[in-house]
C-alpha cells in the first residue's frame, strides 16, 4: 500500500505536499505496480491551469489518504489527473496516471486507449500498437481504436494488416471516410490507381470539407496520366484532412482551462477555417484573462477577417493598450480604422508602428494609401518611394507609387513605374494591374484606342480584373464600338449578376445598338436578381413606357413598376415616370394632369428648366401621344 | 509582458553570460536495428576546432535565437583540403553586450585545415592514422562577420579560381571575396546582394548557364526585435513562436552580371509571386531538361519546386510533381533538404527534414520530375517522428555505392521533460544515421553508448566532405549554443572509392551543378552532382565521391557540365581523387 501512496511522489518541483501520506484505502491486488507521477512545472503555468492541476492532484492525494476510498475512486482520480495533464500536452505525467488507472482497473479500455494516443503522438509506435491492441480487446469494434491500429500498421508499411482493419471498420462503419482514405493509400502504393481514386472519391463524398483529399486525387490522376483532372483536383486543395471523431479526446480537450488553451484551440479552428469555433474560443480566452494582449489581438484579427470591424477595433485598442510596443496589433488597428475612413484616428497608429518598426512594409503602405486618400500626395509618394527603395522588386509598391505620381500630375514618372513593373513582373495578376493602370492614364490623356489595347492585354492576363473590364466597356461604348462594349458588359454580368451599374450601362449600350429587346431583357433579368433595385426598376419602367422600339413597350408593365416606385418615393423623377407609364397605358388625361401638376410644382420650386422639359411631353400627352425619352437638364427629385 | 522573467526563462538564461560556455553532451537512449559501432570518431578537440556557437539567448525567447547556425567546408587556399567557416551569433535585444569569446572577438570564425599526412605528431587518438589539424586564421584573414549569423555558402562568384563566401544573417547578408592570399574583402555593397530580410540558406548556382555563379537566398519570416513575441504552450508556459506567427517573406535570386555585381531578378524570375518561410534550398535538374532547378524547404507551408524555364524565369511545379506536401496533402515544417540519386536510377530524389511529430519525407523521382512520396516504403518515417531535424545529406558513409542519410536534430519548442529536470537548454535531441539497404529501405544505425551519435545536442547545420582526403565522407555538425562537432569517418576508406573534382575550362573553379555518372562493369552507373548547397544553412565539399564497395573496375565517367556540354572521360585506377577539366574529355552530342 505504501507503493500506492508513493504514486504521487514528485521530484524536485513538488509544491503541493505530495510526499507519502500514511495509510491507503484497503483495496485489491496489483497496487504495488503503481508508478510515481512526475510533477509539471507549475511556476510557468497560467494561474487557472496551475490551480486546476493542483486541485486535482490534491484531491487524488486526499483519496489515497482516505481509508474509505474505493479503488474505483482512485481510478477516477488518476484518470482525471491523467486527462488534465494530457490536455496541456504534459505527456509524461499523463502517461503515468493512465498506467496507474489501467493497473487499478485493467478492464477499462479508456486507459490503454489514452496511452495509445500519447505513444502515437510521441512516435513510440510499438508501445502505441500494444496499448491500442489491449484497448481493442476490451472494447472490440470501437471505431477510433480500430482506426488508430490501422493507421499504425499503415505508417509502418504493414499494408496487409492495415487493409484488413480498414475493411473491418467499413463492415461495421460503412461511412468511415478515414477507412476509405486508408484503403486508397494502400491501393496507391500497390499501383492500383483506379482503385485508389475510387476510395479517395468516396472519402471526399463522406467528408467534403476535407480538402486535402483533392491532393491525393490529383496525384492519382497524375499517375494515370490525366493531367487535366489532376490539375482540377490540385486547384481545389484545402487545409482540412480526413479525420474521425474521438469523443474521448474531446473530453480531454474540454478539460483545458486558461487563455493559452483557448487560444490554442481557437488557432487550430482558425487554421481549418472554422471561424465560428475560433471566435468562440478566442472570446473564451479574453473572458478568462481580459488583460491578455495576445487573446485580444487574436480575437480582433479574426473579427477583422469576418468583417465585424467595430468589435474588432474595440479588442485591438485593448491589445494596443496592454502591449503598446507590439507593432502588429497597432498596425491592424490603424489599417482597419483607415479602411473605415477614420483617417484621423488611423494615421497616428500607423505612424507609431513605423516609429517602433521602421521596416514595417505593410504599415508604410497603409499610411501611404491613407495620405493619398486625403489628397496628401507628396507625403504619400515619399512613403511609397521608401517602400520601393527598400525593395525595388516590390511591384505593389511601384504600382501605388505610380498612381500617386499620376495623381500629382507627374504622369511621366508614374508611367515609368508602371513600365518598370511590366518589365520585371512575371505573375499575370501583377502584369494585368500594371497594364490597367497604364490604360487609366491613357484614357485620361484621351488616347482611348491605346487604352483599350492596354485593357485587352490586362484582361488576357487576368480575366477577372473587373475594373479593367468595366473601363474597357465604357471606352468601347464611347468609341461607338457598341457590339464589343455589349460583350464586355455581358462578361461582367456573367461574373456578377448583381452589378446593377454594369447592367444599366450594358442595357444602354444594347439600346443604343438598336437591340431593344435584349436591352429590356437585361433589365428584367436584373430585377429578377434584385427586385428592390430602384435604378433598374426606373430604367425599365421608362423603357417600357417610352422605348424607341414599339415592340418593347408595355404600358401595363410600365405602370405597375412606376406605381411601385412612386409609392416607395414620391420624387419628381418617379412622378414623371408614372406619367410616362399612364400615357403608354392610354390614360392620356391622367398623364397630362399629372404632368401639369409636376410642371407647376417645378416652377414653384424655381426649376424652370426642368418645368420646360416636362412641358414637352405634356404637349404630347394632350395630343394623345405617348412619351419620348428626354433626359432633361438635371436630375429632379 | 516581454520583460517578465519566469522560472522557465531563468533556466534558459543559465546558458547566458558564460563566454565560451560549452554544453555538456548528454547521452540518449538509442533505437535501431543495425549495430555498427564506431563509424564516426569525434576528433573535434584534437583537430583544434574550438568553436562554440553563441545564440544570444537572454530568456526573452527571441525567435531567431534557436535557428542558427551553419558551417561551410571549402578550400580557402587551394591547397587541396577542406577548410572550415563557422557562423556565429551575437547578443540579441537586451542581451549582455559581452562579445568576447575567450579573448577573441565573438564573430564568425575561419579555420585553416593543415592536413599533412606526414605529420605523425598530429595523429588522432580517436582515429589512429588521421592527421587532421586546424588553425584559427580568422584575424589573419581580415574577416569581419559580426552580425547575427545564420548560414553560409561557398562558391567562386568571380571566376578567379578562389572560393568566395556568402554569409546569411538576421539582417543584411555579406559577400566575402577571397583575395587569394588567405584574406577576404567584404564586397556586399558593390555586389548588391545585402538583402535585409532574415535569410537562412543560400546556394551558388549558374542558373542561366552563362558561366557565372548566380545566388539563391532563402528568406524566412518578417521577424525583428520590434515585432518579437512569445507563443505560450497549452498550459500557458512561455515558449518560442513558430513561423506562422510572422509574415512570410519571398526568397531572393541574384543573377551574376560577371563584373562583380549581381542583379536582383527575384521578381522577373517569378520567385516573388509567392512568400513562404524558406529554410533549406538545393539545386538540381529535377525534370531532366538540362537546366538547374531549385527546391526550397519551407517551414510549415508548402514547399516550392522552381523549375527553370530556360528563359530567366521559373515555374513552381511542386504541386503537380507531388513535392509540395506530404503524402496526406499536408504542409510540413521543412527545414533541411538533400538531393541525391539514392536508388541509383539516374535521377535525383529529395529528402526533407521536419519538425517533431512529423516524419521526415523522402520523395522518389521517376525521372521526369514527377515524384512519389516513398517515406513509408523506405522505413524513414517512424524513426524520425520524435525528432526536429535540420541539417541533412545523402552520403555513402560506407562506400558501398548506395547513398545513406544523416540527420541532425534539436527541438524548436521547449521539451517539457527536459525543462522539468532543470535542463539549461531544454531543446536537445540526438542525431541519426540511416544506412541504405540497396536503395530500397533505410535502417537506422544503432550506435553504442558514448559514441558521437549518442550525444544529445541542439544541432542545426551540417556540412559533409572528405576532410582528411582519405576517400570517405566526414561530417561537421554545428550546435546551437554549443560546440561544433567534427565527426571523422573511420569506415568508408576501407572500401574502394573514386573522387572527382570537376573544374571549368575557362574558369578554374569547381563547376557546381556538374552531373557525373560513373559506369561500372556489371553494375548500375553511379551518378552524383558536384554540389555545395543543401542541408541546412551550410555548404559542403563540392567534390564528387563514388563509393565502389569491393570493386576496382570502373568504366568511363560521363560529365554534364553546367554549360550544357557533355563529355566522357576515361578513368584509371581507384582510391584517389582526379581532377576533370571541362573540354578535356570526349565531347558528346
mmCIF file of N, CA and C in Angstrom, chain B residues 433-540:
data_model
loop_
_atom_site.group_PDB
_atom_site.id
_atom_site.type_symbol
_atom_site.label_atom_id
_atom_site.label_comp_id
_atom_site.label_asym_id
_atom_site.label_seq_id
_atom_site.Cartn_x
_atom_site.Cartn_y
_atom_site.Cartn_z
ATOM 1 N N UNK B 433 21.732 8.390 -38.075
ATOM 2 C CA UNK B 433 22.355 7.926 -39.318
ATOM 3 C C UNK B 433 21.528 6.762 -39.841
ATOM 4 N N UNK B 434 21.200 6.800 -41.112
ATOM 5 C CA UNK B 434 20.387 5.746 -41.723
ATOM 6 C C UNK B 434 21.179 5.088 -42.849
ATOM 7 N N UNK B 435 21.307 3.773 -42.768
ATOM 8 C CA UNK B 435 22.047 3.046 -43.795
ATOM 9 C C UNK B 435 21.062 2.573 -44.873
ATOM 10 N N UNK B 436 21.441 2.801 -46.109
ATOM 11 C CA UNK B 436 20.612 2.352 -47.227
ATOM 12 C C UNK B 436 20.775 0.857 -47.433
ATOM 13 N N UNK B 437 19.659 0.197 -47.602
ATOM 14 C CA UNK B 437 19.702 -1.217 -47.977
ATOM 15 C C UNK B 437 19.371 -1.274 -49.463
ATOM 16 N N UNK B 438 20.417 -1.150 -50.282
ATOM 17 C CA UNK B 438 20.340 -1.188 -51.743
ATOM 18 C C UNK B 438 19.277 -0.225 -52.304
ATOM 19 N N UNK B 439 19.153 0.906 -51.669
ATOM 20 C CA UNK B 439 18.253 1.929 -52.195
ATOM 21 C C UNK B 439 16.790 1.577 -52.068
ATOM 22 N N UNK B 440 16.493 0.558 -51.311
ATOM 23 C CA UNK B 440 15.086 0.157 -51.172
ATOM 24 C C UNK B 440 14.503 0.592 -49.832
ATOM 25 N N UNK B 441 15.294 0.442 -48.796
ATOM 26 C CA UNK B 441 14.826 0.909 -47.496
ATOM 27 C C UNK B 441 16.041 1.399 -46.702
ATOM 28 N N UNK B 442 15.740 2.009 -45.568
ATOM 29 C CA UNK B 442 16.815 2.561 -44.741
ATOM 30 C C UNK B 442 16.653 2.044 -43.315
ATOM 31 N N UNK B 443 17.771 1.620 -42.740
ATOM 32 C CA UNK B 443 17.768 1.179 -41.351
ATOM 33 C C UNK B 443 18.551 2.194 -40.521
ATOM 34 N N UNK B 444 17.978 2.572 -39.392
ATOM 35 C CA UNK B 444 18.710 3.484 -38.520
ATOM 36 C C UNK B 444 19.881 2.745 -37.899
ATOM 37 N N UNK B 445 21.031 3.365 -37.943
ATOM 38 C CA UNK B 445 22.225 2.746 -37.381
ATOM 39 C C UNK B 445 22.196 2.922 -35.869
ATOM 40 N N UNK B 446 22.409 1.826 -35.174
ATOM 41 C CA UNK B 446 22.370 1.830 -33.713
ATOM 42 C C UNK B 446 23.799 1.984 -33.202
ATOM 43 N N UNK B 447 24.065 3.115 -32.610
ATOM 44 C CA UNK B 447 25.418 3.371 -32.122
ATOM 45 C C UNK B 447 25.532 2.997 -30.650
ATOM 46 N N UNK B 448 26.681 2.542 -30.249
ATOM 47 C CA UNK B 448 26.858 2.203 -28.836
ATOM 48 C C UNK B 448 26.882 3.467 -27.971
ATOM 49 N N UNK B 449 26.536 3.291 -26.713
ATOM 50 C CA UNK B 449 26.553 4.423 -25.778
ATOM 51 C C UNK B 449 27.933 5.067 -25.781
ATOM 52 N N UNK B 450 27.931 6.366 -25.689
ATOM 53 C CA UNK B 450 29.204 7.079 -25.641
ATOM 54 C C UNK B 450 29.730 7.462 -27.000
ATOM 55 N N UNK B 451 29.138 6.958 -28.049
ATOM 56 C CA UNK B 451 29.646 7.293 -29.381
ATOM 57 C C UNK B 451 29.164 8.692 -29.773
ATOM 58 N N UNK B 452 29.712 9.173 -30.880
ATOM 59 C CA UNK B 452 29.390 10.530 -31.311
ATOM 60 C C UNK B 452 27.901 10.710 -31.555
ATOM 61 N N UNK B 453 27.227 9.680 -32.015
ATOM 62 C CA UNK B 453 25.803 9.799 -32.316
ATOM 63 C C UNK B 453 24.933 9.562 -31.088
ATOM 64 N N UNK B 454 25.562 9.286 -29.973
ATOM 65 C CA UNK B 454 24.808 9.074 -28.749
ATOM 66 C C UNK B 454 24.588 10.388 -28.014
ATOM 67 N N UNK B 455 25.260 11.439 -28.476
ATOM 68 C CA UNK B 455 25.116 12.739 -27.833
ATOM 69 C C UNK B 455 23.736 13.330 -28.084
ATOM 70 N N UNK B 456 23.300 14.119 -27.135
ATOM 71 C CA UNK B 456 22.043 14.832 -27.325
ATOM 72 C C UNK B 456 22.361 16.321 -27.282
ATOM 73 N N UNK B 457 22.219 16.977 -28.415
ATOM 74 C CA UNK B 457 22.570 18.392 -28.513
ATOM 75 C C UNK B 457 21.529 19.108 -29.370
ATOM 76 N N UNK B 458 21.706 20.389 -29.515
ATOM 77 C CA UNK B 458 20.743 21.168 -30.310
ATOM 78 C C UNK B 458 21.395 21.434 -31.662
ATOM 79 N N UNK B 459 21.422 20.405 -32.488
ATOM 80 C CA UNK B 459 22.147 20.503 -33.754
ATOM 81 C C UNK B 459 21.325 21.228 -34.808
ATOM 82 N N UNK B 460 22.013 21.949 -35.642
ATOM 83 C CA UNK B 460 21.346 22.723 -36.686
ATOM 84 C C UNK B 460 22.020 22.498 -38.051
ATOM 85 N N UNK B 461 23.207 23.060 -38.229
ATOM 86 C CA UNK B 461 23.864 22.932 -39.515
ATOM 87 C C UNK B 461 24.654 21.636 -39.608
ATOM 88 N N UNK B 462 24.880 21.192 -40.816
ATOM 89 C CA UNK B 462 25.742 20.020 -41.038
ATOM 90 C C UNK B 462 26.350 20.169 -42.423
ATOM 91 N N UNK B 463 27.663 20.051 -42.473
ATOM 92 C CA UNK B 463 28.353 20.084 -43.761
ATOM 93 C C UNK B 463 29.096 18.762 -43.922
ATOM 94 N N UNK B 464 29.187 18.330 -45.164
ATOM 95 C CA UNK B 464 29.689 16.993 -45.443
ATOM 96 C C UNK B 464 30.852 17.085 -46.434
ATOM 97 N N UNK B 465 31.905 16.340 -46.146
ATOM 98 C CA UNK B 465 33.048 16.368 -47.054
ATOM 99 C C UNK B 465 34.175 15.513 -46.541
ATOM 100 N N UNK B 466 35.108 15.272 -47.417
ATOM 101 C CA UNK B 466 36.244 14.414 -47.065
ATOM 102 C C UNK B 466 37.356 15.304 -46.502
ATOM 103 N N UNK B 467 37.293 15.536 -45.210
ATOM 104 C CA UNK B 467 38.223 16.490 -44.591
ATOM 105 C C UNK B 467 39.649 15.972 -44.544
ATOM 106 N N UNK B 468 39.823 14.665 -44.466
ATOM 107 C CA UNK B 468 41.183 14.122 -44.409
ATOM 108 C C UNK B 468 41.596 13.482 -45.731
ATOM 109 N N UNK B 469 40.804 13.711 -46.749
ATOM 110 C CA UNK B 469 41.124 13.247 -48.110
ATOM 111 C C UNK B 469 41.450 11.759 -48.172
ATOM 112 N N UNK B 470 40.728 10.976 -47.378
ATOM 113 C CA UNK B 470 41.011 9.542 -47.396
ATOM 114 C C UNK B 470 39.941 8.761 -48.151
ATOM 115 N N UNK B 471 39.017 9.477 -48.808
ATOM 116 C CA UNK B 471 38.073 8.789 -49.678
ATOM 117 C C UNK B 471 36.738 8.467 -49.056
ATOM 118 N N UNK B 472 36.445 9.063 -47.952
ATOM 119 C CA UNK B 472 35.097 8.882 -47.419
ATOM 120 C C UNK B 472 34.570 10.221 -46.907
ATOM 121 N N UNK B 473 33.289 10.233 -46.570
ATOM 122 C CA UNK B 473 32.638 11.497 -46.200
ATOM 123 C C UNK B 473 32.633 11.686 -44.686
ATOM 124 N N UNK B 474 33.241 12.768 -44.263
ATOM 125 C CA UNK B 474 33.231 13.160 -42.851
ATOM 126 C C UNK B 474 32.121 14.206 -42.661
ATOM 127 N N UNK B 475 31.843 14.506 -41.421
ATOM 128 C CA UNK B 475 30.721 15.397 -41.145
ATOM 129 C C UNK B 475 31.119 16.452 -40.122
ATOM 130 N N UNK B 476 30.698 17.671 -40.374
ATOM 131 C CA UNK B 476 30.889 18.724 -39.401
ATOM 132 C C UNK B 476 29.517 19.241 -38.984
ATOM 133 N N UNK B 477 29.221 19.125 -37.716
ATOM 134 C CA UNK B 477 27.880 19.466 -37.212
ATOM 135 C C UNK B 477 27.972 20.682 -36.300
ATOM 136 N N UNK B 478 27.070 21.648 -36.516
ATOM 137 C CA UNK B 478 27.033 22.805 -35.617
ATOM 138 C C UNK B 478 25.908 22.635 -34.618
ATOM 139 N N UNK B 479 26.153 23.119 -33.418
ATOM 140 C CA UNK B 479 25.145 23.043 -32.369
ATOM 141 C C UNK B 479 24.773 24.439 -31.903
ATOM 142 N N UNK B 480 23.499 24.699 -31.841
ATOM 143 C CA UNK B 480 23.020 25.987 -31.360
ATOM 144 C C UNK B 480 23.373 26.124 -29.880
ATOM 145 N N UNK B 481 24.108 27.175 -29.563
ATOM 146 C CA UNK B 481 24.529 27.378 -28.183
ATOM 147 C C UNK B 481 25.464 26.303 -27.687
ATOM 148 N N UNK B 482 26.189 25.682 -28.587
ATOM 149 C CA UNK B 482 27.088 24.608 -28.180
ATOM 150 C C UNK B 482 28.274 24.482 -29.113
ATOM 151 N N UNK B 483 29.131 23.515 -28.845
ATOM 152 C CA UNK B 483 30.352 23.377 -29.634
ATOM 153 C C UNK B 483 30.111 22.700 -30.976
ATOM 154 N N UNK B 484 30.955 23.002 -31.926
ATOM 155 C CA UNK B 484 30.920 22.312 -33.203
ATOM 156 C C UNK B 484 31.442 20.885 -32.994
ATOM 157 N N UNK B 485 30.999 19.967 -33.836
ATOM 158 C CA UNK B 485 31.456 18.578 -33.745
ATOM 159 C C UNK B 485 32.002 18.137 -35.092
ATOM 160 N N UNK B 486 33.236 17.671 -35.080
ATOM 161 C CA UNK B 486 33.833 17.117 -36.293
ATOM 162 C C UNK B 486 33.847 15.603 -36.162
ATOM 163 N N UNK B 487 33.036 14.959 -36.982
ATOM 164 C CA UNK B 487 32.929 13.509 -36.938
ATOM 165 C C UNK B 487 33.679 12.933 -38.140
ATOM 166 N N UNK B 488 34.736 12.226 -37.832
ATOM 167 C CA UNK B 488 35.589 11.685 -38.887
ATOM 168 C C UNK B 488 35.152 10.270 -39.212
ATOM 169 N N UNK B 489 34.931 10.029 -40.474
ATOM 170 C CA UNK B 489 34.507 8.705 -40.935
ATOM 171 C C UNK B 489 35.703 7.757 -40.866
ATOM 172 N N UNK B 490 35.540 6.707 -40.121
ATOM 173 C CA UNK B 490 36.660 5.764 -39.977
ATOM 174 C C UNK B 490 36.341 4.437 -40.649
ATOM 175 N N UNK B 491 35.294 4.429 -41.445
ATOM 176 C CA UNK B 491 34.859 3.174 -42.062
ATOM 177 C C UNK B 491 34.997 3.193 -43.578
ATOM 178 N N UNK B 492 34.538 4.287 -44.185
ATOM 179 C CA UNK B 492 34.400 4.330 -45.631
ATOM 180 C C UNK B 492 35.678 4.021 -46.382
ATOM 181 N N UNK B 493 36.791 4.484 -45.870
ATOM 182 C CA UNK B 493 38.036 4.342 -46.625
ATOM 183 C C UNK B 493 38.478 2.896 -46.765
ATOM 184 N N UNK B 494 37.834 2.011 -46.018
ATOM 185 C CA UNK B 494 38.202 0.603 -46.132
ATOM 186 C C UNK B 494 37.626 -0.044 -47.372
ATOM 187 N N UNK B 495 36.723 0.665 -48.029
ATOM 188 C CA UNK B 495 36.207 0.166 -49.302
ATOM 189 C C UNK B 495 36.765 1.041 -50.418
ATOM 190 N N UNK B 496 36.636 0.554 -51.655
ATOM 191 C CA UNK B 496 37.195 1.318 -52.764
ATOM 192 C C UNK B 496 36.324 2.533 -53.091
ATOM 193 N N UNK B 497 36.969 3.499 -53.675
ATOM 194 C CA UNK B 497 36.279 4.755 -53.959
ATOM 195 C C UNK B 497 36.962 5.492 -55.090
ATOM 196 N N UNK B 498 36.284 6.461 -55.612
ATOM 197 C CA UNK B 498 36.877 7.334 -56.618
ATOM 198 C C UNK B 498 36.329 8.744 -56.384
ATOM 199 N N UNK B 499 37.247 9.690 -56.277
ATOM 200 C CA UNK B 499 36.830 11.076 -56.057
ATOM 201 C C UNK B 499 37.109 11.922 -57.282
ATOM 202 N N UNK B 500 36.204 12.846 -57.574
ATOM 203 C CA UNK B 500 36.387 13.717 -58.740
ATOM 204 C C UNK B 500 36.242 15.171 -58.343
ATOM 205 N N UNK B 501 37.173 15.964 -58.819
ATOM 206 C CA UNK B 501 36.966 17.413 -58.749
ATOM 207 C C UNK B 501 36.669 17.863 -60.169
ATOM 208 N N UNK B 502 35.539 18.507 -60.349
ATOM 209 C CA UNK B 502 35.081 18.904 -61.676
ATOM 210 C C UNK B 502 35.299 20.404 -61.826
ATOM 211 N N UNK B 503 36.239 20.777 -62.722
ATOM 212 C CA UNK B 503 36.570 22.199 -62.843
ATOM 213 C C UNK B 503 36.271 22.695 -64.251
ATOM 214 N N UNK B 504 36.118 23.993 -64.357
ATOM 215 C CA UNK B 504 35.712 24.599 -65.616
ATOM 216 C C UNK B 504 36.867 24.755 -66.594
ATOM 217 N N UNK B 505 36.505 25.017 -67.839
ATOM 218 C CA UNK B 505 37.517 25.204 -68.878
ATOM 219 C C UNK B 505 38.080 26.616 -68.820
ATOM 220 N N UNK B 506 37.192 27.581 -68.789
ATOM 221 C CA UNK B 506 37.644 28.970 -68.781
ATOM 222 C C UNK B 506 37.953 29.457 -67.372
ATOM 223 N N UNK B 507 37.145 28.996 -66.449
ATOM 224 C CA UNK B 507 37.370 29.394 -65.058
ATOM 225 C C UNK B 507 37.788 28.153 -64.281
ATOM 226 N N UNK B 508 38.923 28.231 -63.624
ATOM 227 C CA UNK B 508 39.435 27.059 -62.901
ATOM 228 C C UNK B 508 38.764 26.957 -61.542
ATOM 229 N N UNK B 509 37.472 26.827 -61.584
ATOM 230 C CA UNK B 509 36.724 26.724 -60.326
ATOM 231 C C UNK B 509 35.900 25.444 -60.328
ATOM 232 N N UNK B 510 35.439 25.069 -59.130
ATOM 233 C CA UNK B 510 34.539 23.930 -59.026
ATOM 234 C C UNK B 510 33.278 24.244 -59.800
ATOM 235 N N UNK B 511 32.904 23.333 -60.681
ATOM 236 C CA UNK B 511 31.720 23.570 -61.503
ATOM 237 C C UNK B 511 30.500 23.040 -60.763
ATOM 238 N N UNK B 512 30.046 23.867 -59.845
ATOM 239 C CA UNK B 512 28.870 23.485 -59.066
ATOM 240 C C UNK B 512 27.703 23.226 -60.013
ATOM 241 N N UNK B 513 27.067 22.106 -59.825
ATOM 242 C CA UNK B 513 25.952 21.742 -60.697
ATOM 243 C C UNK B 513 26.312 20.702 -61.735
ATOM 244 N N UNK B 514 27.606 20.439 -61.923
ATOM 245 C CA UNK B 514 28.003 19.416 -62.906
ATOM 246 C C UNK B 514 27.508 18.042 -62.430
ATOM 247 N N UNK B 515 27.110 17.226 -63.363
ATOM 248 C CA UNK B 515 26.484 15.917 -63.069
ATOM 249 C C UNK B 515 27.399 14.838 -63.633
ATOM 250 N N UNK B 516 27.914 13.997 -62.765
ATOM 251 C CA UNK B 516 28.883 12.982 -63.186
ATOM 252 C C UNK B 516 28.306 11.594 -62.986
ATOM 253 N N UNK B 517 28.378 10.780 -64.034
ATOM 254 C CA UNK B 517 27.897 9.405 -63.938
ATOM 255 C C UNK B 517 29.050 8.463 -64.245
ATOM 256 N N UNK B 518 29.315 7.580 -63.323
ATOM 257 C CA UNK B 518 30.419 6.626 -63.459
ATOM 258 C C UNK B 518 29.848 5.270 -63.855
ATOM 259 N N UNK B 519 30.262 4.783 -65.024
ATOM 260 C CA UNK B 519 29.791 3.454 -65.425
ATOM 261 C C UNK B 519 30.667 2.390 -64.778
ATOM 262 N N UNK B 520 30.025 1.277 -64.463
ATOM 263 C CA UNK B 520 30.742 0.183 -63.792
ATOM 264 C C UNK B 520 30.373 -1.120 -64.478
ATOM 265 N N UNK B 521 31.341 -1.943 -64.784
ATOM 266 C CA UNK B 521 31.027 -3.225 -65.428
ATOM 267 C C UNK B 521 30.137 -4.075 -64.521
ATOM 268 N N UNK B 522 29.034 -4.515 -65.072
ATOM 269 C CA UNK B 522 28.172 -5.426 -64.328
ATOM 270 C C UNK B 522 27.364 -4.775 -63.227
ATOM 271 N N UNK B 523 27.374 -3.488 -63.161
ATOM 272 C CA UNK B 523 26.598 -2.813 -62.106
ATOM 273 C C UNK B 523 26.020 -1.532 -62.677
ATOM 274 N N UNK B 524 25.012 -1.024 -61.997
ATOM 275 C CA UNK B 524 24.391 0.199 -62.473
ATOM 276 C C UNK B 524 25.373 1.367 -62.329
ATOM 277 N N UNK B 525 25.202 2.337 -63.198
ATOM 278 C CA UNK B 525 26.060 3.522 -63.111
ATOM 279 C C UNK B 525 25.753 4.288 -61.825
ATOM 280 N N UNK B 526 26.760 4.973 -61.343
ATOM 281 C CA UNK B 526 26.560 5.834 -60.171
ATOM 282 C C UNK B 526 26.584 7.276 -60.648
ATOM 283 N N UNK B 527 25.583 8.024 -60.291
ATOM 284 C CA UNK B 527 25.508 9.430 -60.708
ATOM 285 C C UNK B 527 25.474 10.333 -59.484
ATOM 286 N N UNK B 528 26.321 11.326 -59.483
ATOM 287 C CA UNK B 528 26.382 12.264 -58.358
ATOM 288 C C UNK B 528 26.581 13.672 -58.931
ATOM 289 N N UNK B 529 26.092 14.659 -58.179
ATOM 290 C CA UNK B 529 26.222 16.039 -58.639
ATOM 291 C C UNK B 529 27.262 16.774 -57.801
ATOM 292 N N UNK B 530 28.082 17.560 -58.466
ATOM 293 C CA UNK B 530 29.004 18.442 -57.744
ATOM 294 C C UNK B 530 28.171 19.562 -57.140
ATOM 295 N N UNK B 531 28.116 19.567 -55.821
ATOM 296 C CA UNK B 531 27.167 20.465 -55.175
ATOM 297 C C UNK B 531 27.715 20.894 -53.827
ATOM 298 N N UNK B 532 27.599 22.153 -53.508
ATOM 299 C CA UNK B 532 27.996 22.623 -52.183
ATOM 300 C C UNK B 532 26.766 22.861 -51.319
ATOM 301 N N UNK B 533 25.664 23.276 -51.931
ATOM 302 C CA UNK B 533 24.471 23.648 -51.175
ATOM 303 C C UNK B 533 23.636 22.472 -50.751
ATOM 304 N N UNK B 534 22.564 22.804 -50.052
ATOM 305 C CA UNK B 534 21.692 21.774 -49.485
ATOM 306 C C UNK B 534 21.878 21.751 -47.988
ATOM 307 N N UNK B 535 21.382 20.694 -47.353
ATOM 308 C CA UNK B 535 21.434 20.572 -45.900
ATOM 309 C C UNK B 535 20.651 21.733 -45.283
ATOM 310 N N UNK B 536 21.218 22.357 -44.270
ATOM 311 C CA UNK B 536 20.559 23.499 -43.641
ATOM 312 C C UNK B 536 21.605 24.558 -43.369
ATOM 313 N N UNK B 537 21.487 25.672 -44.041
ATOM 314 C CA UNK B 537 22.328 26.841 -43.796
ATOM 315 C C UNK B 537 23.818 26.540 -43.950
ATOM 316 N N UNK B 538 24.150 25.500 -44.679
ATOM 317 C CA UNK B 538 25.542 25.029 -44.713
ATOM 318 C C UNK B 538 26.006 24.778 -46.136
ATOM 319 N N UNK B 539 27.299 24.583 -46.248
ATOM 320 C CA UNK B 539 27.910 24.393 -47.552
ATOM 321 C C UNK B 539 28.913 23.242 -47.452
ATOM 322 N N UNK B 540 28.841 22.333 -48.385
ATOM 323 C CA UNK B 540 29.616 21.088 -48.279
ATOM 324 C C UNK B 540 30.682 20.983 -49.354
#
